[in-house]
Coordinates of C-alpha atoms and ligand atoms in Angstrom, one line a residue:
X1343 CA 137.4 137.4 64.2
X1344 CA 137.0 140.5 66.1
X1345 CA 138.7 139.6 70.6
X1346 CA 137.6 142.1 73.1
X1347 CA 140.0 144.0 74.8
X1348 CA 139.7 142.9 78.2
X1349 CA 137.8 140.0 79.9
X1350 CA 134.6 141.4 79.2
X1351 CA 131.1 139.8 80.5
X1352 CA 129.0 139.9 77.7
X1353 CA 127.6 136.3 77.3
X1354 CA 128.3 133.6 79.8
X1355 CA 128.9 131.5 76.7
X1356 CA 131.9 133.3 75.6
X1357 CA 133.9 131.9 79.1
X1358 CA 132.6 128.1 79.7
X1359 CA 131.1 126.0 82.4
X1360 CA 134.9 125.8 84.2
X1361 CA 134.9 130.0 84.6
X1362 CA 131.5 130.0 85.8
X1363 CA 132.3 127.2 88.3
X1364 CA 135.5 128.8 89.2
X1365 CA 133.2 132.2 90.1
X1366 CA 130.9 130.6 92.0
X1367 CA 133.3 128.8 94.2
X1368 CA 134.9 132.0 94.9
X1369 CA 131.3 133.9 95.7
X1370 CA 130.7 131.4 98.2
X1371 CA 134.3 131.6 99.3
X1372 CA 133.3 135.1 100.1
X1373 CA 130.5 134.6 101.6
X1374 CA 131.5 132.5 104.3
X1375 CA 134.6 134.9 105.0
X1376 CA 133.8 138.4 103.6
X1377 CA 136.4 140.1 105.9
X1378 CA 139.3 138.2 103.9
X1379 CA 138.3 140.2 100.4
X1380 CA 137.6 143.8 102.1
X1381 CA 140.6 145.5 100.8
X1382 CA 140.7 143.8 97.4
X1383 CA 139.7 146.4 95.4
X1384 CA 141.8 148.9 97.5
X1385 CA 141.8 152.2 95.1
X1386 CA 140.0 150.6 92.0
X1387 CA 136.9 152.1 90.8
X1388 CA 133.6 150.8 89.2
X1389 CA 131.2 152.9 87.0
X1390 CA 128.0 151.7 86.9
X1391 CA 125.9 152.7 83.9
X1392 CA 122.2 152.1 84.3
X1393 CA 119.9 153.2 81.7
X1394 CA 117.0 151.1 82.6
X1395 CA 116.0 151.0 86.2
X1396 CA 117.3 148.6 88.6
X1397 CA 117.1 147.7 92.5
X1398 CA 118.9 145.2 92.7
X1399 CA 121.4 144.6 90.0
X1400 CA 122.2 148.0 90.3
X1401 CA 122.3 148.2 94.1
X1402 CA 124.5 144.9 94.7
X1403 CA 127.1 145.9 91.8
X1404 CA 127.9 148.9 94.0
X1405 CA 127.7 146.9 97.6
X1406 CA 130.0 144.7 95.9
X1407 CA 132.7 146.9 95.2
X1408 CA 132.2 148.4 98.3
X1409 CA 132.7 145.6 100.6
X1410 CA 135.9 144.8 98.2
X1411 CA 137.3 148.1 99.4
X1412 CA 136.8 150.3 96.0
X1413 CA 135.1 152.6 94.9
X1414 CA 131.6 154.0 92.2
X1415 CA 130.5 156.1 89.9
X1416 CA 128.0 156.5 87.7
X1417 CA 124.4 156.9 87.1
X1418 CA 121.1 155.4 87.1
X1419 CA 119.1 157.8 85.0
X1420 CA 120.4 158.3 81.8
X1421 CA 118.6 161.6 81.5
X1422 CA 120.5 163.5 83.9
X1423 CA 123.7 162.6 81.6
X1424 CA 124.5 163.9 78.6
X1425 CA 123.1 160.9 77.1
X1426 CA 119.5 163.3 77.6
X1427 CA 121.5 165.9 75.2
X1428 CA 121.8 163.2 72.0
X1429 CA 125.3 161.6 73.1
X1430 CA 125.9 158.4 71.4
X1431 CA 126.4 155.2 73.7
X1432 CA 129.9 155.1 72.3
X1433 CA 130.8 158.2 73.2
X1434 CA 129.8 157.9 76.6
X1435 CA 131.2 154.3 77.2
X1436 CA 133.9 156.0 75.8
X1437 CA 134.6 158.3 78.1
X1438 CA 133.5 156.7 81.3
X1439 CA 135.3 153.4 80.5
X1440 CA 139.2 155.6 80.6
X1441 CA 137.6 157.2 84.1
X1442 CA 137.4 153.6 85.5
X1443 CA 138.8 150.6 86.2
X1444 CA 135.2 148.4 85.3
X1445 CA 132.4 149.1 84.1
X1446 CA 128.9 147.9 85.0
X1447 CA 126.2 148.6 82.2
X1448 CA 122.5 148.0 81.9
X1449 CA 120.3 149.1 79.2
X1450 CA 117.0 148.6 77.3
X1451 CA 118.6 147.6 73.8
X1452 CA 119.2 144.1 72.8
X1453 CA 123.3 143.8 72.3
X1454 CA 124.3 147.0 73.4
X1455 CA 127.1 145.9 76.1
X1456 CA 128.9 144.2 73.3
X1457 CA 128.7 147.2 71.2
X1458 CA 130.4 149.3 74.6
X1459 CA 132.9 146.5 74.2
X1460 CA 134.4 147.8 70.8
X1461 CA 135.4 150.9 71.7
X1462 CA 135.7 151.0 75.9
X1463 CA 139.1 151.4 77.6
X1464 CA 138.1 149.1 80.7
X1465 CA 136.1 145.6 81.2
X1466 CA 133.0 145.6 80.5
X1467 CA 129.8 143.8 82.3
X1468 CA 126.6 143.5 80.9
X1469 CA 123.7 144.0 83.6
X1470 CA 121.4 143.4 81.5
X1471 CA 120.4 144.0 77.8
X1472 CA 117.1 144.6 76.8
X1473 CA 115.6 141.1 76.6
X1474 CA 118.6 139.1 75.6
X1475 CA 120.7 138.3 78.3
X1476 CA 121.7 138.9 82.4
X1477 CA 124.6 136.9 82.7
X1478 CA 125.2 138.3 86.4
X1479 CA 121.5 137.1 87.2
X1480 CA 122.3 133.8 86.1
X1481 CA 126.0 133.2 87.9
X1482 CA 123.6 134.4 91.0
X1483 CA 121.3 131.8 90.3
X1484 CA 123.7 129.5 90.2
X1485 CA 125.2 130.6 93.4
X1486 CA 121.6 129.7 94.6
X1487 CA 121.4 126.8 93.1
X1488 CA 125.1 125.3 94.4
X1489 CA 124.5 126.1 98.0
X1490 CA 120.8 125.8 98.7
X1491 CA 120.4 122.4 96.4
X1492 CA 124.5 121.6 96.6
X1493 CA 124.3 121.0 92.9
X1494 CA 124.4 122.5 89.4
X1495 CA 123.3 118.9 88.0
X1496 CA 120.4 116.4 87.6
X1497 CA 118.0 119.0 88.1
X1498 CA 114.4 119.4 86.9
X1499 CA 113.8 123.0 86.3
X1500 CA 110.5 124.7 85.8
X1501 CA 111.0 128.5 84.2
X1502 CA 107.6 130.3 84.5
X1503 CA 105.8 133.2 83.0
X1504 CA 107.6 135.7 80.4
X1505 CA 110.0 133.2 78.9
X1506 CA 109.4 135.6 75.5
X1507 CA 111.2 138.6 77.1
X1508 CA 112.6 137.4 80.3
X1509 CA 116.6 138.1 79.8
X1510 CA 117.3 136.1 83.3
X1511 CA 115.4 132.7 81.6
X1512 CA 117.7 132.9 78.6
X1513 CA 121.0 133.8 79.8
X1514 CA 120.1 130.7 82.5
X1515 CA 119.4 128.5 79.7
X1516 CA 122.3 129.3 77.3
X1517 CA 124.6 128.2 80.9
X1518 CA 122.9 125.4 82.7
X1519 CA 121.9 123.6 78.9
X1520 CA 125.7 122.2 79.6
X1521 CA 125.5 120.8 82.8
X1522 CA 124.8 116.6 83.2
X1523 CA 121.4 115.9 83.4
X1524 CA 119.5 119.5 83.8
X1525 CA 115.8 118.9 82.4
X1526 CA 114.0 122.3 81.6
X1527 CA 110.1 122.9 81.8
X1528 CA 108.9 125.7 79.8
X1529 CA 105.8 126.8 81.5
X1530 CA 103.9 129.7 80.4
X1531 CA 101.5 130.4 77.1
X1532 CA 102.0 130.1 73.5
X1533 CA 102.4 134.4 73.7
X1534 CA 105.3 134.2 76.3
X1535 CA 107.2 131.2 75.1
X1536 CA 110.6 130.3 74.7
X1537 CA 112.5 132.4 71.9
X1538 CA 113.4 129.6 69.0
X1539 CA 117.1 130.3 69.3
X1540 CA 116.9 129.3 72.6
X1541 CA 115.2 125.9 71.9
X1542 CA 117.9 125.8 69.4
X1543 CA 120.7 125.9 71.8
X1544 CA 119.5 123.3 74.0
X1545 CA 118.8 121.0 71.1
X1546 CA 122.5 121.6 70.1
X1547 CA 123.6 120.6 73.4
X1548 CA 121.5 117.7 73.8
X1549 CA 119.7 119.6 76.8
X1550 CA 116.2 117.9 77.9
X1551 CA 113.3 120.5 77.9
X1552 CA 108.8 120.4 77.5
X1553 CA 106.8 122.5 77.6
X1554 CA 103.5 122.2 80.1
X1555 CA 101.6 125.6 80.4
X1556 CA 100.0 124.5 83.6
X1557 CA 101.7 125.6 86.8
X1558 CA 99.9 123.4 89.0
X1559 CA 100.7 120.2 87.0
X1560 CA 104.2 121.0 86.4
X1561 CA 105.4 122.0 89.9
X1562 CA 105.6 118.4 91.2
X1563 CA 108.3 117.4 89.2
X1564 CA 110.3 120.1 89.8
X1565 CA 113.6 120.5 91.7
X1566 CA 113.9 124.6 91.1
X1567 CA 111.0 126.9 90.1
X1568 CA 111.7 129.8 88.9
X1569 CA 109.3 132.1 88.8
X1570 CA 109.9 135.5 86.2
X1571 CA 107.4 139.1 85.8
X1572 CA 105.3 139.8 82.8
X1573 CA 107.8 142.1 81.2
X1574 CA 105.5 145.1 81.0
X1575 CA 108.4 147.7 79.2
X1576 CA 108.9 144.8 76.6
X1577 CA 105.4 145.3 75.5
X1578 CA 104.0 147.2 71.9
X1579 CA 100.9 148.0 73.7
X1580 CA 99.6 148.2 77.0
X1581 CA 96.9 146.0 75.9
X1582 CA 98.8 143.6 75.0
X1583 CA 100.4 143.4 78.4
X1584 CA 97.5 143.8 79.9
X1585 CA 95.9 140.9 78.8
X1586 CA 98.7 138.4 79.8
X1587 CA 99.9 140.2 82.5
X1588 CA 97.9 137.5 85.0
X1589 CA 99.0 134.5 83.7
X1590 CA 100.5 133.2 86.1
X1591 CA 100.7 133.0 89.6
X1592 CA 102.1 131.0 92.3
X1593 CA 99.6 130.8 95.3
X1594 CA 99.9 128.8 98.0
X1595 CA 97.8 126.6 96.6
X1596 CA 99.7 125.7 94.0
X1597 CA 102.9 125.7 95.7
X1598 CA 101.6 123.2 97.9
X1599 CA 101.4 120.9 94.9
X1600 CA 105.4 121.0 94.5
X1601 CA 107.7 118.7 96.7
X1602 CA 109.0 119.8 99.9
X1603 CA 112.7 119.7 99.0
X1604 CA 111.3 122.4 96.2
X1605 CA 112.8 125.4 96.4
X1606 CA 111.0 129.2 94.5
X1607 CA 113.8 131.4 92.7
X1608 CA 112.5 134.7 90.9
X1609 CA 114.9 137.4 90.0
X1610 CA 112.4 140.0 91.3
X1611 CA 110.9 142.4 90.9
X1612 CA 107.8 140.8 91.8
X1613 CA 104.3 142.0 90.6
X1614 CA 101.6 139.7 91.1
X1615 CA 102.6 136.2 90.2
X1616 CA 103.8 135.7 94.0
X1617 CA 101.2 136.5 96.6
X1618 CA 103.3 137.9 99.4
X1619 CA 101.9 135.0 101.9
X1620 CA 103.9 132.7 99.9
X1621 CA 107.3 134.7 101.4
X1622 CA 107.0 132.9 104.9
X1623 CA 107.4 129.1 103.1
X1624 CA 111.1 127.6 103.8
X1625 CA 110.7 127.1 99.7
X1626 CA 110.8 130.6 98.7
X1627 CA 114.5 131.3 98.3
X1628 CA 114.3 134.8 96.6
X1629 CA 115.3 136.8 99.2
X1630 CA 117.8 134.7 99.5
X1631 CA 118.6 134.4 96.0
X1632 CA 118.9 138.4 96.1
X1633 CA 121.2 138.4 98.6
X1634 CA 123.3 136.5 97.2
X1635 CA 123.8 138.6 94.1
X1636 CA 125.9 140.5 96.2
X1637 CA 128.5 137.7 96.7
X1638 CA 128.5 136.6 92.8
X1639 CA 129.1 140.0 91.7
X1640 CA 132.0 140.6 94.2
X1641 CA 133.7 137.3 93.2
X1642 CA 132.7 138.7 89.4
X1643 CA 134.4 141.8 89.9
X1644 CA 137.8 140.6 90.8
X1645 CA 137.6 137.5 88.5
X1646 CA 137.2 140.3 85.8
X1647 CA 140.0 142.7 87.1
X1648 CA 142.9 140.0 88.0
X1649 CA 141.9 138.1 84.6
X1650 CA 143.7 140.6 82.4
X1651 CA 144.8 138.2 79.9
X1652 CA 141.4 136.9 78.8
X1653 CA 139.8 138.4 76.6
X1654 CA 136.4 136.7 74.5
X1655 CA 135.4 137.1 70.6
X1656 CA 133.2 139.9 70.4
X1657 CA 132.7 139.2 66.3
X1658 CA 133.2 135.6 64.9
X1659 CA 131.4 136.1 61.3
X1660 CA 130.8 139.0 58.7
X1661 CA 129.5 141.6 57.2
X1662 CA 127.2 141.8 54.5
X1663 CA 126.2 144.3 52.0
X1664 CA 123.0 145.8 52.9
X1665 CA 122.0 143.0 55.4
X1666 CA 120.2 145.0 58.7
X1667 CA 119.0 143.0 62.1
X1668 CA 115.3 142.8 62.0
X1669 CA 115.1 143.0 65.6
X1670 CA 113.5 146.4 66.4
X1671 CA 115.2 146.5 69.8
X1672 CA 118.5 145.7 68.8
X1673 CA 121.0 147.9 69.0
X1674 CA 121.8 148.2 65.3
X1675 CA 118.6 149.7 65.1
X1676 CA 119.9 152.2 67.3
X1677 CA 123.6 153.6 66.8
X1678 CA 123.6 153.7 63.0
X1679 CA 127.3 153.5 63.1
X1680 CA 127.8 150.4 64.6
X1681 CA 129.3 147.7 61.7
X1682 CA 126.4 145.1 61.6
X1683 CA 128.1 141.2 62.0
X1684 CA 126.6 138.5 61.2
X1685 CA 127.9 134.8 61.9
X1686 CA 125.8 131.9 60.1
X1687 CA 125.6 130.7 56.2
X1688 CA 124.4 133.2 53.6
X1689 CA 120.8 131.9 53.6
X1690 CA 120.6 131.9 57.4
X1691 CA 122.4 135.0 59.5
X1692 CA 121.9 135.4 63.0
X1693 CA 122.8 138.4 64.4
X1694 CA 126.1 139.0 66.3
X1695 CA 124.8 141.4 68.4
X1696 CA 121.0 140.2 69.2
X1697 CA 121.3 136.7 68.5
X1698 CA 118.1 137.4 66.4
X1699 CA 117.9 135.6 62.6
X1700 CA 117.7 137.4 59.8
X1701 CA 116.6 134.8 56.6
X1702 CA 117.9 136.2 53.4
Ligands
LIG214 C1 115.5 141.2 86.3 C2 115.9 142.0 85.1 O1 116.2 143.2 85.2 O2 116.0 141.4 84.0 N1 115.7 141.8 87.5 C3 116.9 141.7 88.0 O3 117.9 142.1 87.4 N2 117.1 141.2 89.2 C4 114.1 140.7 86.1 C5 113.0 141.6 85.8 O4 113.1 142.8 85.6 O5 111.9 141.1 85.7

């Protein structure tokens, strides 16, 4: 078994439904008193990696550790680093990780925060990578969730449109599968369906979920829709994108069709798949939602620096002789040096990185 370091947020699965509870308690701590955390992070600083672009995520990392008193660096376009001169994502974790205190990073390969989390000299949060996981998105959703429904159980949950390559609707289902009574409804088309480890996880833990790919018949169930983008960078081919890229969308029409205690999450950005006339209905929560990131990630930030002591196992299996990840976008497929684990049995390995399968 390899432990991280630090307390590192790599997978919300790593820390348990008691952490996550214990950080949304706090965010909302915050942000009915905001004042009483302004000097928290008095002379701490945060470097924020992005190499995939961000508004948001990006945006309310930094407000965060603003309002908690402290201090950023970083940047938000890897090629005015040195990463645009060939530098290795170790090497440049590496370095930024002894200049600060935490470190936020984002980028387009699946598993490549918990590859920073080998080598870096600080915590670590993952903002996002590739299409695997946003655990930050999610403890914001959640957020959402505990003060706009007062709840994180017995809830029906519609997840619509890229659930393929949407990291927001897996890192949400690999958290709320453990909480009493949450239903899922996968809605979107056989293209942009659920991942199979995914289903896996919430057969594992007992978690209800169907699938309905009509929008219109599924909203009236639902306690929580949340709506996600076409992923358009995920794509092979701008066909491809192009011919799914309308699947979905939530007019008011259809919104009508869903109960009036309803209410619309979507981690923006938006595209299409909400008509802007939709923004004025009491349902639609995602400005909301959005600002409440800011709140999650200032109760994650000093969760993560007073927490010293708890760190999370970054490798739990093996290596094998010869065995690669079969995931294109993984990181392994990326940083040659990286030593490739694999947890599972010898005729089924997933991935320790990726989560992806590889059948040997
Ligand atoms: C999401 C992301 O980056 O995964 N946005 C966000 O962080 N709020 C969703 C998306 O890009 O579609």
């Amino acid at each position: 078994m390899v432990m991280s370091k630090y307390t590192d947020i790599i997978d919300l699965a790593d820390m348990g439904s008691d952490w996550w509870l214990k950080v949304v308690k706090l965010a909302s701590d915050i942000y009915d008193d905001p004042q009483k955390y302004s000097k928290a992070c008095d002379g701490k600083i945060m470097a924020t990696l992005f190499y995939e672009p961000s508004t948001r995520t990006q945006m309310s990392f930094q407000t965060a550790m603003l309002r908690l008193g402290g201090t950023i660096i970083g940047f938000d376009n890897p090629a005015t680093s040195s990463v645009a001169k060939g530098e290795n994502l170790k090497d440049t974790t590496k370095i930024v990780s002894s200049y600060a205190d935490i470190m936020v990073m984002r980028h387009p390969n699946d598993g490549a925060a918990k590859a920073a989390a080998i080598t870096a000299d600080c915590p670590i949060i993952n903002a996002g990578d590739g299409g695997h996981l946003h655990p930050s998105q999610t403890l914001t959703d959640m957020l959402t969730l505990y003060r706009e429904k007062g709840r994180l159980t017995d809830l029906t949950i519609g997840l619509c449109g890229d659930l393929k390559n949407g990291r927001t609707v897996h890192s949400m289902c690999k958290a709320l599968c453990g909480f009493k009574g949450i239903k899922f409804v996968f809605i979107s088309t056989p293209e942009l369906g659920m991942p199979k480890y995914i289903k896996d996880i919430l057969m594992a833990s007992s978690c209800e979920f169907t699938e309905n790919p009509s929008l219109e018949d599924a909203i009236k169930d639902l306690d929580m829709l949340y709506m996600t983008r076409v992923q358009k960078e995920r794509f092979a081919s701008e066909e491809e994108y192009n011919s799914l890229k309308d699947a979905y969308c939530l007019d008011r029409a259809k919104l009508n069709k869903g109960r009036q205690d309803l209410i619309v999450l979507h981690p923006l950005p938006r595209v299409d798949e909400i008509p802007m006339d939709v923004d004025d209905d009491p349902r639609a929560m995602y400005f909301k939602q959005a600002k409440y990131g800011v709140f999650v990630r200032m109760a994650l930030i000093l969760t993560v620096m007073n927490d010293r002591e708890h760190s999370v196992p970054l490798f739990t299996g093996k290596t094998y002789n010869g065995v690669e990840c079969r995931n294109p976008n993984c990181i392994t497929r990326k940083e040659h040096y990286l030593p490739r684990y694999f947890r599972g049995t010898a005729d089924l390995l997933e991935c320790e990185y990726c989560d992806d399968r590889v059948l040997c």
